Amino acid sequence: MALFMGQPGASAFYLWGWLLLTYAGYSMVVLSHTAWGGVLSRDYQQRSRIYGWWQAGNMVGMILVLCLPPLLVGVFQTGHAEGVRAMGWFIVALLPITILMAVRVVGEPAAPVARHAAGIRQYLALLGRPSVRMLLFADLLMGLAPGIAGALFLFFFERVKHFDKTQSGVLLLIYFLAGLLSAPLWPFLAKRIGKHRALSVAAVIYAIVQVATVFTPVGNSGIGTLVLILAGIPYTAAPVLVRAMMADIGDEERLTSGVDRTGLLYAILTGTVKLGYALAIGAFPVLQWMGFDPKVPTVSGDNALIAMYAIVPATMGLVVAAVMLRYPLDATRVAEIQRQLGARDAAERDAPAAEPQAHVLPQQVPAPGPAE
């Protein structure tokens, strides 16, 4: 709340301090939320649907928050600062309501209390799994690529495609709306061809559309709208499918080690997302090094902007597609893992408790009689 209510002239210490506190709390919430979703179902397909709804909720919240400032400015003639404060109050008002609904309605499967180590060694052991490394690499690139494109979105459409700020903002909103409406597509496709192949399809679509934006006619809002709709379709694929696939890896780990490390797996995944966001900011110094000046248009600078906005993210998408085609945990393999887990869990439940050993007193040696 302190960030949204910050006053003009707020110090860097004030902003950094509240940002650190906000992101620390956000990380804890996202970790528990995603790990919670991973244990709501053991079904390979149902996990995709769970995270599809999860991502749809994220998108609805994001769109509602982003719409508040322009709505207040247009309807109530308020300033932009009042719109930002309204965003803060909106979040504060909805958080307790939505948390209470989730806790009371969703619930969580009962699980036995299990205590096990959760240190650096355990994290490194999980990173030693090929399936974990492949999934984290794909998630990093599928977060980094849209992160770079998102950071450069306004520069690209204003500088290269000659849209004004209002038009660019509308295009960005269309992009998010397309992402929201396409969220059910990816669980549906995952059911038909498998999660890893569905993610490959999304990555290829993303790469093609990113390159297509380069050829969008200058100032043509109709074609620009169509391109942004197509670009938004794969936006929700990685958040949905990667988290559902990580739950499958949790089953694999439990079968191998006998320990449920779902929380650790989602903690690693949360760190990958943060790393992608951080690396995306590196697009600006790279652009500057390539000759881009945000104030002075140049041919070399515009070419650098096109390369960073379209070509680099598209290349990342193609790399993800290639990696995911080699991903080992398909529906058949996960079903076999869960069959073995079910058999082992049933055997442990049905095993009779060991009978206590009878307490045997040591044989007593008669006391020696009097010497004869």
JSON list of C-alpha atoms in Angstrom, two decimals, residues 161-307:
[
{"chain": "A", "resi": 161, "resn": "LYS", "atom": "CA", "xyz": [5.15, 1.66, -36.09]},
{"chain": "A", "resi": 162, "resn": "HIS", "atom": "CA", "xyz": [4.20, 5.29, -35.39]},
{"chain": "A", "resi": 163, "resn": "PHE", "atom": "CA", "xyz": [1.28, 4.63, -33.04]},
{"chain": "A", "resi": 164, "resn": "ASP", "atom": "CA", "xyz": [0.56, 7.25, -30.39]},
{"chain": "A", "resi": 165, "resn": "LYS", "atom": "CA", "xyz": [0.51, 6.48, -26.66]},
{"chain": "A", "resi": 166, "resn": "THR", "atom": "CA", "xyz": [-3.25, 5.93, -26.54]},
{"chain": "A", "resi": 167, "resn": "GLN", "atom": "CA", "xyz": [-3.20, 3.51, -29.48]},
{"chain": "A", "resi": 168, "resn": "SER", "atom": "CA", "xyz": [-0.23, 1.64, -28.00]},
{"chain": "A", "resi": 169, "resn": "GLY", "atom": "CA", "xyz": [-2.02, 1.36, -24.66]},
{"chain": "A", "resi": 170, "resn": "VAL", "atom": "CA", "xyz": [-5.13, -0.04, -26.37]},
{"chain": "A", "resi": 171, "resn": "LEU", "atom": "CA", "xyz": [-3.00, -2.58, -28.23]},
{"chain": "A", "resi": 172, "resn": "LEU", "atom": "CA", "xyz": [-1.39, -3.67, -24.95]},
{"chain": "A", "resi": 173, "resn": "LEU", "atom": "CA", "xyz": [-4.82, -4.15, -23.38]},
{"chain": "A", "resi": 174, "resn": "ILE", "atom": "CA", "xyz": [-5.92, -6.21, -26.41]},
{"chain": "A", "resi": 175, "resn": "TYR", "atom": "CA", "xyz": [-2.81, -8.34, -25.95]},
{"chain": "A", "resi": 176, "resn": "PHE", "atom": "CA", "xyz": [-3.73, -9.15, -22.33]},
{"chain": "A", "resi": 177, "resn": "LEU", "atom": "CA", "xyz": [-7.37, -9.77, -23.20]},
{"chain": "A", "resi": 178, "resn": "ALA", "atom": "CA", "xyz": [-6.31, -12.23, -25.89]},
{"chain": "A", "resi": 179, "resn": "GLY", "atom": "CA", "xyz": [-4.13, -13.96, -23.31]},
{"chain": "A", "resi": 180, "resn": "LEU", "atom": "CA", "xyz": [-7.06, -14.21, -20.91]},
{"chain": "A", "resi": 181, "resn": "LEU", "atom": "CA", "xyz": [-9.46, -15.62, -23.51]},
{"chain": "A", "resi": 182, "resn": "SER", "atom": "CA", "xyz": [-6.90, -18.14, -24.76]},
{"chain": "A", "resi": 183, "resn": "ALA", "atom": "CA", "xyz": [-6.10, -19.56, -21.30]},
{"chain": "A", "resi": 184, "resn": "PRO", "atom": "CA", "xyz": [-8.52, -22.54, -21.71]},
{"chain": "A", "resi": 185, "resn": "LEU", "atom": "CA", "xyz": [-6.89, -23.42, -25.04]},
{"chain": "A", "resi": 186, "resn": "TRP", "atom": "CA", "xyz": [-3.70, -24.80, -23.53]},
{"chain": "A", "resi": 187, "resn": "PRO", "atom": "CA", "xyz": [-5.22, -27.37, -21.12]},
{"chain": "A", "resi": 188, "resn": "PHE", "atom": "CA", "xyz": [-7.41, -28.49, -24.03]},
{"chain": "A", "resi": 189, "resn": "LEU", "atom": "CA", "xyz": [-4.42, -28.88, -26.34]},
{"chain": "A", "resi": 190, "resn": "ALA", "atom": "CA", "xyz": [-2.37, -30.55, -23.59]},
{"chain": "A", "resi": 191, "resn": "LYS", "atom": "CA", "xyz": [-5.08, -33.19, -23.27]},
{"chain": "A", "resi": 192, "resn": "ARG", "atom": "CA", "xyz": [-4.78, -33.95, -26.98]},
{"chain": "A", "resi": 193, "resn": "ILE", "atom": "CA", "xyz": [-1.02, -33.93, -27.54]},
{"chain": "A", "resi": 194, "resn": "GLY", "atom": "CA", "xyz": [0.58, -33.72, -24.08]},
{"chain": "A", "resi": 195, "resn": "LYS", "atom": "CA", "xyz": [1.78, -30.76, -22.05]},
{"chain": "A", "resi": 196, "resn": "HIS", "atom": "CA", "xyz": [5.32, -30.62, -23.40]},
{"chain": "A", "resi": 197, "resn": "ARG", "atom": "CA", "xyz": [4.16, -30.70, -27.02]},
{"chain": "A", "resi": 198, "resn": "ALA", "atom": "CA", "xyz": [1.51, -28.07, -26.29]},
{"chain": "A", "resi": 199, "resn": "LEU", "atom": "CA", "xyz": [4.25, -25.84, -24.86]},
{"chain": "A", "resi": 200, "resn": "SER", "atom": "CA", "xyz": [6.31, -26.42, -28.02]},
{"chain": "A", "resi": 201, "resn": "VAL", "atom": "CA", "xyz": [3.35, -25.33, -30.15]},
{"chain": "A", "resi": 202, "resn": "ALA", "atom": "CA", "xyz": [2.91, -22.19, -28.05]},
{"chain": "A", "resi": 203, "resn": "ALA", "atom": "CA", "xyz": [6.61, -21.35, -28.35]},
{"chain": "A", "resi": 204, "resn": "VAL", "atom": "CA", "xyz": [6.53, -21.72, -32.15]},
{"chain": "A", "resi": 205, "resn": "ILE", "atom": "CA", "xyz": [3.38, -19.55, -32.43]},
{"chain": "A", "resi": 206, "resn": "TYR", "atom": "CA", "xyz": [5.04, -16.94, -30.24]},
{"chain": "A", "resi": 207, "resn": "ALA", "atom": "CA", "xyz": [8.17, -16.92, -32.43]},
{"chain": "A", "resi": 208, "resn": "ILE", "atom": "CA", "xyz": [6.18, -16.57, -35.66]},
{"chain": "A", "resi": 209, "resn": "VAL", "atom": "CA", "xyz": [4.01, -13.74, -34.36]},
{"chain": "A", "resi": 210, "resn": "GLN", "atom": "CA", "xyz": [6.98, -11.82, -32.93]},
{"chain": "A", "resi": 211, "resn": "VAL", "atom": "CA", "xyz": [8.60, -11.82, -36.35]},
{"chain": "A", "resi": 212, "resn": "ALA", "atom": "CA", "xyz": [5.26, -10.90, -37.95]},
{"chain": "A", "resi": 213, "resn": "THR", "atom": "CA", "xyz": [5.11, -7.68, -35.91]},
{"chain": "A", "resi": 214, "resn": "VAL", "atom": "CA", "xyz": [8.10, -6.40, -37.88]},
{"chain": "A", "resi": 215, "resn": "PHE", "atom": "CA", "xyz": [6.03, -6.54, -41.06]},
{"chain": "A", "resi": 216, "resn": "THR", "atom": "CA", "xyz": [2.96, -4.83, -39.55]},
{"chain": "A", "resi": 217, "resn": "PRO", "atom": "CA", "xyz": [2.16, -1.78, -41.74]},
{"chain": "A", "resi": 218, "resn": "VAL", "atom": "CA", "xyz": [3.07, 1.51, -40.13]},
{"chain": "A", "resi": 219, "resn": "GLY", "atom": "CA", "xyz": [0.09, 3.13, -38.41]},
{"chain": "A", "resi": 220, "resn": "ASN", "atom": "CA", "xyz": [-2.36, 0.38, -39.44]},
{"chain": "A", "resi": 221, "resn": "SER", "atom": "CA", "xyz": [-4.36, -0.18, -36.27]},
{"chain": "A", "resi": 222, "resn": "GLY", "atom": "CA", "xyz": [-6.48, -2.96, -37.81]},
{"chain": "A", "resi": 223, "resn": "ILE", "atom": "CA", "xyz": [-3.58, -5.23, -38.67]},
{"chain": "A", "resi": 224, "resn": "GLY", "atom": "CA", "xyz": [-1.82, -4.17, -35.48]},
{"chain": "A", "resi": 225, "resn": "THR", "atom": "CA", "xyz": [-4.85, -5.33, -33.48]},
{"chain": "A", "resi": 226, "resn": "LEU", "atom": "CA", "xyz": [-4.86, -8.69, -35.29]},
{"chain": "A", "resi": 227, "resn": "VAL", "atom": "CA", "xyz": [-1.16, -9.22, -34.66]},
{"chain": "A", "resi": 228, "resn": "LEU", "atom": "CA", "xyz": [-1.53, -8.40, -30.95]},
{"chain": "A", "resi": 229, "resn": "ILE", "atom": "CA", "xyz": [-4.45, -10.82, -30.65]},
{"chain": "A", "resi": 230, "resn": "LEU", "atom": "CA", "xyz": [-2.29, -13.57, -32.15]},
{"chain": "A", "resi": 231, "resn": "ALA", "atom": "CA", "xyz": [0.62, -12.56, -29.91]},
{"chain": "A", "resi": 232, "resn": "GLY", "atom": "CA", "xyz": [-1.57, -12.82, -26.81]},
{"chain": "A", "resi": 233, "resn": "ILE", "atom": "CA", "xyz": [-2.69, -16.39, -27.55]},
{"chain": "A", "resi": 234, "resn": "PRO", "atom": "CA", "xyz": [0.55, -18.10, -26.37]},
{"chain": "A", "resi": 235, "resn": "TYR", "atom": "CA", "xyz": [1.02, -15.66, -23.47]},
{"chain": "A", "resi": 236, "resn": "THR", "atom": "CA", "xyz": [-0.64, -17.90, -20.86]},
{"chain": "A", "resi": 237, "resn": "ALA", "atom": "CA", "xyz": [0.78, -21.20, -22.13]},
{"chain": "A", "resi": 238, "resn": "ALA", "atom": "CA", "xyz": [4.02, -21.25, -20.16]},
{"chain": "A", "resi": 239, "resn": "PRO", "atom": "CA", "xyz": [2.56, -20.20, -16.77]},
{"chain": "A", "resi": 240, "resn": "VAL", "atom": "CA", "xyz": [-0.16, -22.85, -17.10]},
{"chain": "A", "resi": 241, "resn": "LEU", "atom": "CA", "xyz": [1.76, -25.76, -18.58]},
{"chain": "A", "resi": 242, "resn": "VAL", "atom": "CA", "xyz": [5.08, -25.35, -16.78]},
{"chain": "A", "resi": 243, "resn": "ARG", "atom": "CA", "xyz": [3.40, -25.36, -13.35]},
{"chain": "A", "resi": 244, "resn": "ALA", "atom": "CA", "xyz": [1.31, -28.37, -14.23]},
{"chain": "A", "resi": 245, "resn": "MET", "atom": "CA", "xyz": [4.44, -30.15, -15.47]},
{"chain": "A", "resi": 246, "resn": "MET", "atom": "CA", "xyz": [6.29, -29.29, -12.27]},
{"chain": "A", "resi": 247, "resn": "ALA", "atom": "CA", "xyz": [3.60, -31.12, -10.30]},
{"chain": "A", "resi": 248, "resn": "ASP", "atom": "CA", "xyz": [4.35, -34.20, -12.45]},
{"chain": "A", "resi": 249, "resn": "ILE", "atom": "CA", "xyz": [8.03, -33.88, -11.58]},
{"chain": "A", "resi": 250, "resn": "GLY", "atom": "CA", "xyz": [6.99, -33.80, -7.92]},
{"chain": "A", "resi": 251, "resn": "ASP", "atom": "CA", "xyz": [5.51, -37.28, -8.40]},
{"chain": "A", "resi": 252, "resn": "GLU", "atom": "CA", "xyz": [8.70, -38.46, -10.08]},
{"chain": "A", "resi": 253, "resn": "GLU", "atom": "CA", "xyz": [10.79, -37.14, -7.19]},
{"chain": "A", "resi": 254, "resn": "ARG", "atom": "CA", "xyz": [8.55, -38.74, -4.57]},
{"chain": "A", "resi": 255, "resn": "LEU", "atom": "CA", "xyz": [8.76, -42.11, -6.30]},
{"chain": "A", "resi": 256, "resn": "THR", "atom": "CA", "xyz": [12.56, -41.94, -6.51]},
{"chain": "A", "resi": 257, "resn": "SER", "atom": "CA", "xyz": [13.44, -40.46, -3.13]},
{"chain": "A", "resi": 258, "resn": "GLY", "atom": "CA", "xyz": [10.36, -41.30, -1.07]},
{"chain": "A", "resi": 259, "resn": "VAL", "atom": "CA", "xyz": [10.09, -37.63, -0.06]},
{"chain": "A", "resi": 260, "resn": "ASP", "atom": "CA", "xyz": [7.51, -35.08, -1.21]},
{"chain": "A", "resi": 261, "resn": "ARG", "atom": "CA", "xyz": [9.54, -32.07, -2.37]},
{"chain": "A", "resi": 262, "resn": "THR", "atom": "CA", "xyz": [6.74, -30.23, -4.19]},
{"chain": "A", "resi": 263, "resn": "GLY", "atom": "CA", "xyz": [7.36, -27.06, -2.20]},
{"chain": "A", "resi": 264, "resn": "LEU", "atom": "CA", "xyz": [11.06, -27.03, -3.06]},
{"chain": "A", "resi": 265, "resn": "LEU", "atom": "CA", "xyz": [10.32, -27.54, -6.74]},
{"chain": "A", "resi": 266, "resn": "TYR", "atom": "CA", "xyz": [7.94, -24.60, -6.85]},
{"chain": "A", "resi": 267, "resn": "ALA", "atom": "CA", "xyz": [10.41, -22.50, -4.87]},
{"chain": "A", "resi": 268, "resn": "ILE", "atom": "CA", "xyz": [12.99, -23.11, -7.60]},
{"chain": "A", "resi": 269, "resn": "LEU", "atom": "CA", "xyz": [10.38, -22.29, -10.25]},
{"chain": "A", "resi": 270, "resn": "THR", "atom": "CA", "xyz": [9.50, -19.02, -8.50]},
{"chain": "A", "resi": 271, "resn": "GLY", "atom": "CA", "xyz": [13.20, -18.10, -8.51]},
{"chain": "A", "resi": 272, "resn": "THR", "atom": "CA", "xyz": [13.40, -18.77, -12.25]},
{"chain": "A", "resi": 273, "resn": "VAL", "atom": "CA", "xyz": [10.50, -16.39, -12.90]},
{"chain": "A", "resi": 274, "resn": "LYS", "atom": "CA", "xyz": [12.19, -13.66, -10.86]},
{"chain": "A", "resi": 275, "resn": "LEU", "atom": "CA", "xyz": [15.45, -14.22, -12.73]},
{"chain": "A", "resi": 276, "resn": "GLY", "atom": "CA", "xyz": [13.65, -13.84, -16.05]},
{"chain": "A", "resi": 277, "resn": "TYR", "atom": "CA", "xyz": [12.14, -10.53, -14.95]},
{"chain": "A", "resi": 278, "resn": "ALA", "atom": "CA", "xyz": [15.52, -9.28, -13.79]},
{"chain": "A", "resi": 279, "resn": "LEU", "atom": "CA", "xyz": [17.35, -10.28, -16.97]},
{"chain": "A", "resi": 280, "resn": "ALA", "atom": "CA", "xyz": [14.69, -8.62, -19.14]},
{"chain": "A", "resi": 281, "resn": "ILE", "atom": "CA", "xyz": [15.79, -5.22, -17.82]},
{"chain": "A", "resi": 282, "resn": "GLY", "atom": "CA", "xyz": [19.16, -5.92, -19.42]},
{"chain": "A", "resi": 283, "resn": "ALA", "atom": "CA", "xyz": [17.57, -5.19, -22.79]},
{"chain": "A", "resi": 284, "resn": "PHE", "atom": "CA", "xyz": [18.01, -1.44, -22.20]},
{"chain": "A", "resi": 285, "resn": "PRO", "atom": "CA", "xyz": [21.80, -1.34, -21.70]},
{"chain": "A", "resi": 286, "resn": "VAL", "atom": "CA", "xyz": [22.21, -3.76, -24.62]},
{"chain": "A", "resi": 287, "resn": "LEU", "atom": "CA", "xyz": [20.09, -1.46, -26.79]},
{"chain": "A", "resi": 288, "resn": "GLN", "atom": "CA", "xyz": [22.13, 1.53, -25.71]},
{"chain": "A", "resi": 289, "resn": "TRP", "atom": "CA", "xyz": [25.33, -0.34, -26.59]},
{"chain": "A", "resi": 290, "resn": "MET", "atom": "CA", "xyz": [23.83, -1.10, -30.01]},
{"chain": "A", "resi": 291, "resn": "GLY", "atom": "CA", "xyz": [23.24, 2.61, -30.64]},
{"chain": "A", "resi": 292, "resn": "PHE", "atom": "CA", "xyz": [19.60, 3.08, -29.60]},
{"chain": "A", "resi": 293, "resn": "ASP", "atom": "CA", "xyz": [18.69, 6.50, -28.21]},
{"chain": "A", "resi": 294, "resn": "PRO", "atom": "CA", "xyz": [15.13, 6.84, -26.83]},
{"chain": "A", "resi": 295, "resn": "LYS", "atom": "CA", "xyz": [15.11, 10.57, -27.64]},
{"chain": "A", "resi": 296, "resn": "VAL", "atom": "CA", "xyz": [16.87, 10.71, -31.02]},
{"chain": "A", "resi": 297, "resn": "PRO", "atom": "CA", "xyz": [15.65, 8.32, -33.76]},
{"chain": "A", "resi": 298, "resn": "THR", "atom": "CA", "xyz": [18.39, 6.78, -35.91]},
{"chain": "A", "resi": 299, "resn": "VAL", "atom": "CA", "xyz": [18.40, 4.00, -38.47]},
{"chain": "A", "resi": 300, "resn": "SER", "atom": "CA", "xyz": [20.88, 1.89, -36.49]},
{"chain": "A", "resi": 301, "resn": "GLY", "atom": "CA", "xyz": [18.95, 2.50, -33.27]},
{"chain": "A", "resi": 302, "resn": "ASP", "atom": "CA", "xyz": [15.64, 1.51, -34.83]},
{"chain": "A", "resi": 303, "resn": "ASN", "atom": "CA", "xyz": [17.20, -1.64, -36.29]},
{"chain": "A", "resi": 304, "resn": "ALA", "atom": "CA", "xyz": [18.56, -2.52, -32.87]},
{"chain": "A", "resi": 305, "resn": "LEU", "atom": "CA", "xyz": [15.10, -1.98, -31.36]},
{"chain": "A", "resi": 306, "resn": "ILE", "atom": "CA", "xyz": [13.51, -4.26, -33.98]},
{"chain": "A", "resi": 307, "resn": "ALA", "atom": "CA", "xyz": [16.09, -6.97, -33.30]}
]
